[in-house]
Tab-separated table of C-alpha atoms in Angstrom:
chain	number	residue	atom	x	y	z
A	1	MET	CA	13.760	-3.647	-8.792
A	2	SER	CA	16.247	-3.401	-11.600
A	3	VAL	CA	19.899	-4.325	-11.077
A	4	LYS	CA	20.857	-0.667	-11.555
A	5	ILE	CA	18.503	0.506	-8.804
A	6	ALA	CA	19.679	-2.287	-6.498
A	7	LYS	CA	23.314	-1.257	-6.996
A	8	ASN	CA	22.465	2.385	-6.383
A	9	PHE	CA	20.560	1.473	-3.238
A	10	LYS	CA	23.542	-0.515	-1.925
A	11	LYS	CA	25.863	2.382	-2.738
A	12	ILE	CA	23.663	4.824	-0.811
A	13	CYS	CA	23.628	2.534	2.227
A	14	SER	CA	27.431	2.256	2.213
A	15	THR	CA	28.256	5.931	1.691
A	16	LYS	CA	25.627	7.244	4.121
A	17	ASN	CA	26.590	4.701	6.795
A	18	ILE	CA	23.025	3.562	7.472
A	19	TYR	CA	21.532	0.109	7.915
A	20	CYS	CA	19.558	-1.118	4.924
A	21	TYR	CA	17.432	-4.176	4.249
A	22	SER	CA	16.530	-5.116	0.705
A	23	MET	CA	13.346	-7.196	0.648
A	24	ASP	CA	13.206	-9.626	-2.252
A	25	ILE	CA	9.759	-10.926	-3.262
A	26	LYS	CA	10.848	-13.076	-6.210
A	27	GLN	CA	12.487	-15.763	-4.032
A	28	ILE	CA	15.771	-15.420	-5.886
A	29	LYS	CA	18.646	-17.264	-4.213
A	30	LYS	CA	21.072	-15.076	-2.298
A	31	ASP	CA	24.083	-16.300	-4.307
A	32	GLU	CA	22.319	-15.407	-7.556
A	33	LEU	CA	21.468	-11.969	-6.208
A	34	LEU	CA	25.068	-11.296	-5.186
A	35	LYS	CA	26.220	-12.086	-8.712
A	36	LEU	CA	24.030	-9.251	-9.906
A	37	ILE	CA	24.700	-6.547	-7.307
A	38	GLY	CA	28.081	-7.588	-5.874
A	39	ASP	CA	29.118	-8.432	-2.323
A	40	LEU	CA	27.106	-7.068	0.584
A	41	SER	CA	28.590	-4.379	2.789
A	42	LYS	CA	28.539	-4.606	6.598
A	43	ASN	CA	25.364	-2.555	6.793
A	44	PHE	CA	23.461	-3.925	3.789
A	45	TYR	CA	21.294	-7.014	4.222
A	46	VAL	CA	19.090	-9.018	1.883
A	47	THR	CA	15.954	-10.693	3.181
A	48	LEU	CA	13.404	-12.876	1.408
A	49	TYR	CA	9.680	-12.235	1.816
A	50	ASN	CA	7.358	-15.221	1.685
A	51	GLY	CA	4.026	-13.419	1.949
A	52	ASP	CA	1.884	-11.440	-0.471
A	53	ILE	CA	3.392	-7.956	-0.474
A	54	ILE	CA	0.220	-6.416	-1.897
A	55	GLU	CA	-2.127	-8.143	0.536
A	56	ASP	CA	0.099	-7.795	3.625
A	57	LEU	CA	1.741	-4.397	3.176
A	58	GLY	CA	-0.415	-2.681	0.599
A	59	ILE	CA	2.558	-1.966	-1.648
A	60	TYR	CA	1.693	-1.788	-5.339
A	61	THR	CA	4.468	0.402	-6.712
A	62	LEU	CA	7.973	-1.041	-6.499
A	63	PRO	CA	10.602	-0.283	-5.511
A	64	VAL	CA	9.661	1.644	-2.402
A	65	THR	CA	12.088	2.656	0.361
A	66	ILE	CA	10.633	2.866	3.863
A	67	PHE	CA	12.472	4.896	6.516
A	68	LEU	CA	12.349	3.951	10.208
A	69	ASP	CA	13.558	5.874	13.249
A	70	LYS	CA	15.558	4.297	16.103
A	71	ASN	CA	12.309	2.977	17.599
A	72	ASN	CA	11.323	1.330	14.297
A	73	LYS	CA	8.532	3.842	13.751
A	74	VAL	CA	7.840	4.577	10.101
A	75	ILE	CA	8.762	8.193	9.386
A	76	ASP	CA	8.588	8.321	5.596
A	77	ALA	CA	8.593	6.348	2.366
A	78	ILE	CA	9.843	7.157	-1.112
A	79	GLY	CA	8.417	5.298	-4.075
A	80	TYR	CA	9.747	4.931	-7.592
A	81	GLU	CA	8.643	8.299	-8.898
A	82	GLY	CA	10.765	10.989	-10.468
A	83	GLN	CA	14.480	10.743	-9.677
A	84	TYR	CA	14.352	7.972	-7.089
A	85	TYR	CA	18.127	7.748	-6.496
A	86	VAL	CA	18.600	11.517	-6.248
A	87	LYS	CA	15.593	11.986	-3.993
A	88	ILE	CA	16.706	9.318	-1.493
A	89	ASN	CA	20.180	10.828	-1.280
A	90	ARG	CA	18.677	14.244	-0.705
A	91	TYR	CA	16.302	12.981	1.964
A	92	LEU	CA	19.148	11.272	3.825
A	93	ASP	CA	21.127	14.525	3.709
A	94	TYR	CA	18.182	16.147	5.465
A	95	LEU	CA	17.850	13.335	8.051
A	96	THR	CA	21.563	13.502	8.912
A	97	GLY	CA	21.574	17.301	9.229
A	98	LYS	CA	23.629	18.080	6.129
A	99	ILE	CA	20.838	20.236	4.747
A	100	SER	CA	17.974	21.998	6.519
A	101	LYS	CA	14.319	21.077	6.301
A	102	ASP	CA	13.688	24.234	4.275
A	103	GLU	CA	16.426	23.263	1.809
A	104	TYR	CA	14.978	19.783	1.405
A	105	GLU	CA	11.431	21.037	0.938
A	106	LYS	CA	12.615	23.635	-1.549
A	107	TYR	CA	14.309	20.872	-3.523
A	108	SER	CA	11.259	18.603	-3.310
A	109	ASN	CA	8.995	21.308	-4.689
A	110	THR	CA	11.127	22.009	-7.747
A	111	SER	CA	10.841	20.395	-11.143
A	112	VAL	CA	13.875	18.199	-10.441
A	113	VAL	CA	11.440	15.524	-9.306
A	114	ASP	CA	8.773	14.602	-11.817
A	115	ARG	CA	5.467	15.204	-10.005
A	116	ARG	CA	3.340	13.898	-12.835
A	117	ARG	CA	3.923	10.332	-11.707
A	118	SER	CA	1.446	8.244	-9.780
A	119	ILE	CA	0.667	9.127	-6.157
A	120	LEU	CA	0.270	5.428	-5.331
A	121	PRO	CA	3.434	5.376	-3.174
A	122	GLU	CA	1.996	8.159	-1.000
A	123	ILE	CA	-1.384	6.435	-0.753
A	124	ASN	CA	0.218	3.133	0.199
A	125	PHE	CA	2.420	4.847	2.767
A	126	ILE	CA	-0.657	6.414	4.364
A	127	LYS	CA	-2.237	2.962	4.581
A	128	ARG	CA	0.913	1.698	6.261
A	129	LEU	CA	0.764	4.516	8.827
A	130	ILE	CA	-2.862	3.693	9.671
A	131	ARG	CA	-2.047	0.020	10.130
A	132	ASP	CA	0.896	0.983	12.346
A	133	SER	CA	-1.481	2.982	14.615
A	134	GLN	CA	-0.149	6.319	13.365
A	135	LYS	CA	-3.570	7.643	12.390
A	136	ASP	CA	-2.839	11.316	13.102
A	137	ASP	CA	0.249	11.225	10.856
A	138	ALA	CA	-1.796	9.473	8.170
A	139	ILE	CA	-4.545	12.109	8.250
A	140	LYS	CA	-1.970	14.891	8.048
A	141	ARG	CA	-0.281	13.352	4.999
A	142	LEU	CA	-3.643	12.646	3.363
A	143	SER	CA	-4.648	16.304	3.714
A	144	SER	CA	-1.479	17.345	1.851
A	145	LEU	CA	-2.162	15.162	-1.200
A	146	LYS	CA	-3.415	16.712	-4.427
A	147	LEU	CA	-6.431	14.585	-5.244
A	148	ASP	CA	-7.440	16.125	-8.549
A	149	ASN	CA	-6.951	14.279	-11.849
A	150	LEU	CA	-6.603	10.882	-10.172
A	151	THR	CA	-6.615	7.785	-12.332
A	152	ASN	CA	-9.382	5.274	-11.682
A	153	PHE	CA	-6.881	2.865	-10.145
A	154	GLU	CA	-5.632	5.585	-7.781
A	155	LYS	CA	-9.237	6.232	-6.775
A	156	VAL	CA	-9.656	2.581	-5.837
A	157	LYS	CA	-6.522	2.686	-3.692
A	158	LEU	CA	-7.586	5.978	-2.088
A	159	SER	CA	-10.947	4.424	-1.234
A	160	GLU	CA	-9.075	1.852	0.864
A	161	VAL	CA	-7.607	4.701	2.902
A	162	TYR	CA	-11.047	6.230	3.405
A	163	ILE	CA	-12.409	2.874	4.565
A	164	LEU	CA	-9.530	2.391	7.010
A	165	LEU	CA	-10.296	5.868	8.383
A	166	GLN	CA	-14.026	4.976	8.568
A	167	ARG	CA	-14.849	7.675	6.028
A	168	TYR	CA	-17.260	5.342	4.272
A	169	LYS	CA	-19.382	7.990	2.531
A	170	ASP	CA	-16.228	9.485	0.991
A	171	ALA	CA	-15.340	6.012	-0.312
A	172	VAL	CA	-18.829	5.570	-1.773
A	173	LYS	CA	-18.642	8.944	-3.521
A	174	LEU	CA	-15.268	8.007	-5.002
A	175	LEU	CA	-16.203	4.487	-6.100
A	176	GLU	CA	-19.763	4.681	-7.413
A	177	PRO	CA	-18.800	6.345	-10.738
A	178	ILE	CA	-16.099	3.735	-11.471
A	179	SER	CA	-17.621	0.569	-9.990
A	180	ASP	CA	-18.188	-0.903	-13.467
A	181	LYS	CA	-14.547	-0.442	-14.446
A	182	PHE	CA	-12.680	-2.346	-11.702
A	183	ILE	CA	-13.580	-5.504	-9.833
A	184	ASP	CA	-11.805	-4.144	-6.745
A	185	ALA	CA	-13.946	-1.010	-6.987
A	186	LYS	CA	-17.020	-3.226	-6.672
A	187	PHE	CA	-15.597	-5.018	-3.641
A	188	TYR	CA	-14.596	-1.873	-1.752
A	189	LEU	CA	-17.867	-0.181	-2.665
A	190	SER	CA	-19.741	-3.159	-1.222
A	191	LEU	CA	-17.590	-2.896	1.919
A	192	ALA	CA	-18.397	0.813	2.230
A	193	TYR	CA	-22.105	0.134	1.674
A	194	TYR	CA	-22.009	-2.534	4.401
A	195	ASN	CA	-20.482	-0.110	6.893
A	196	ILE	CA	-23.162	2.529	6.317
A	197	GLY	CA	-25.968	-0.024	6.617
A	198	GLU	CA	-26.798	-0.367	2.918
A	199	TYR	CA	-26.855	-4.170	3.157
A	200	GLU	CA	-28.921	-4.866	0.041
A	201	LYS	CA	-26.643	-2.750	-2.163
A	202	SER	CA	-23.598	-4.438	-0.632
A	203	LEU	CA	-25.063	-7.905	-1.217
A	204	ASN	CA	-25.974	-7.202	-4.843
A	205	LEU	CA	-22.413	-6.122	-5.629
A	206	LEU	CA	-20.849	-9.086	-3.845
A	207	LYS	CA	-23.077	-11.632	-5.579
A	208	ASN	CA	-22.210	-9.956	-8.870
A	209	ILE	CA	-18.483	-10.666	-8.403
A	210	GLU	CA	-18.641	-13.829	-6.279
A	211	LYS	CA	-17.515	-16.195	-9.042
A	212	ILE	CA	-14.750	-14.005	-10.424
A	213	TYR	CA	-13.253	-12.152	-7.446
A	214	PRO	CA	-9.736	-13.574	-6.830
A	215	ASN	CA	-9.559	-13.138	-3.034
A	216	LYS	CA	-12.298	-15.589	-2.064
A	217	ARG	CA	-11.397	-15.517	1.635
A	218	ARG	CA	-12.295	-11.895	2.230
A	219	LEU	CA	-15.177	-12.000	-0.253
A	220	TYR	CA	-16.827	-14.883	1.631
A	221	PHE	CA	-16.123	-13.261	4.983
A	222	LEU	CA	-17.815	-10.024	3.929
A	223	LEU	CA	-20.755	-11.978	2.479
A	224	GLY	CA	-21.067	-13.731	5.844
A	225	LYS	CA	-21.164	-10.377	7.648
A	226	VAL	CA	-23.757	-8.959	5.246
A	227	TYR	CA	-26.068	-11.955	5.586
A	228	LYS	CA	-25.671	-11.891	9.372
A	229	SER	CA	-26.565	-8.186	9.449
A	230	LYS	CA	-29.634	-8.926	7.330
A	231	GLY	CA	-30.727	-11.552	9.861
A	232	ASP	CA	-29.999	-14.559	7.649
A	233	PHE	CA	-27.735	-16.360	10.108
A	234	LYS	CA	-27.810	-19.668	8.211
A	235	LYS	CA	-26.427	-18.082	5.056
A	236	GLY	CA	-23.999	-16.049	7.128
A	237	CYS	CA	-22.579	-19.178	8.763
A	238	GLU	CA	-22.256	-20.881	5.383
A	239	TYR	CA	-20.088	-18.061	4.065
A	240	PHE	CA	-18.033	-17.789	7.268
A	241	GLU	CA	-17.263	-21.507	6.888
A	242	LYS	CA	-16.314	-20.990	3.243
A	243	SER	CA	-13.998	-18.163	4.320
A	244	CYS	CA	-12.292	-20.420	6.877
A	245	GLU	CA	-11.867	-23.181	4.291
A	246	GLN	CA	-10.203	-20.754	1.907
A	247	ASN	CA	-7.908	-19.582	4.696
A	248	LEU	CA	-6.802	-23.154	5.430
A	249	ILE	CA	-6.176	-23.922	1.772
A	250	ASN	CA	-4.116	-20.786	1.253
């Protein structure tokens, strides 16, 4: 995030008296970070993240602020859309009882927040809920999304949600028209085809992107599953072994 947003985030944490963790994915040294945003307060912590934030958490739009309850259950997330700083302050006012739910929702539905921005933060939050075994909450939030006029990239990300919810035919319907535009669209379409038993279609797509798809580990693993389902156990084992080799290297 920008230095300005980082400073605003620290200010919110101090004035609202809540515990905050700022996850850094650039591996910047703590001393260098403090020079930019100033000293840390007693309730503001900085942590480094060594993994792949896209692969592990499904977060594509940064910054994103995730809210947890006292049991560490995810209750909401606010991405960088509209007036990020204002919206977080307003949401915390609602959580701490300073404004009612009706007041917060009335604010959220006004033009103060720019709703023309990407819905990627909402989509990624729904994926997080599913992975945290909060499927009912995820389905409820998904039903509230406006899914008209999506960009092709948003369609690819939404297809991941459908696949996680085992709504494979919905994913196929979403991806088939754009499969020639995104390499990830081809991969997720092949995954959806596999799950509805269309093994030949799945295989054709996977072989088409085998040499160029960046995440070889999951590509090889899915190829192994497709060949196994087709009865070609020799080929399946070959690709499972390739998947394991990639895993060890990475």
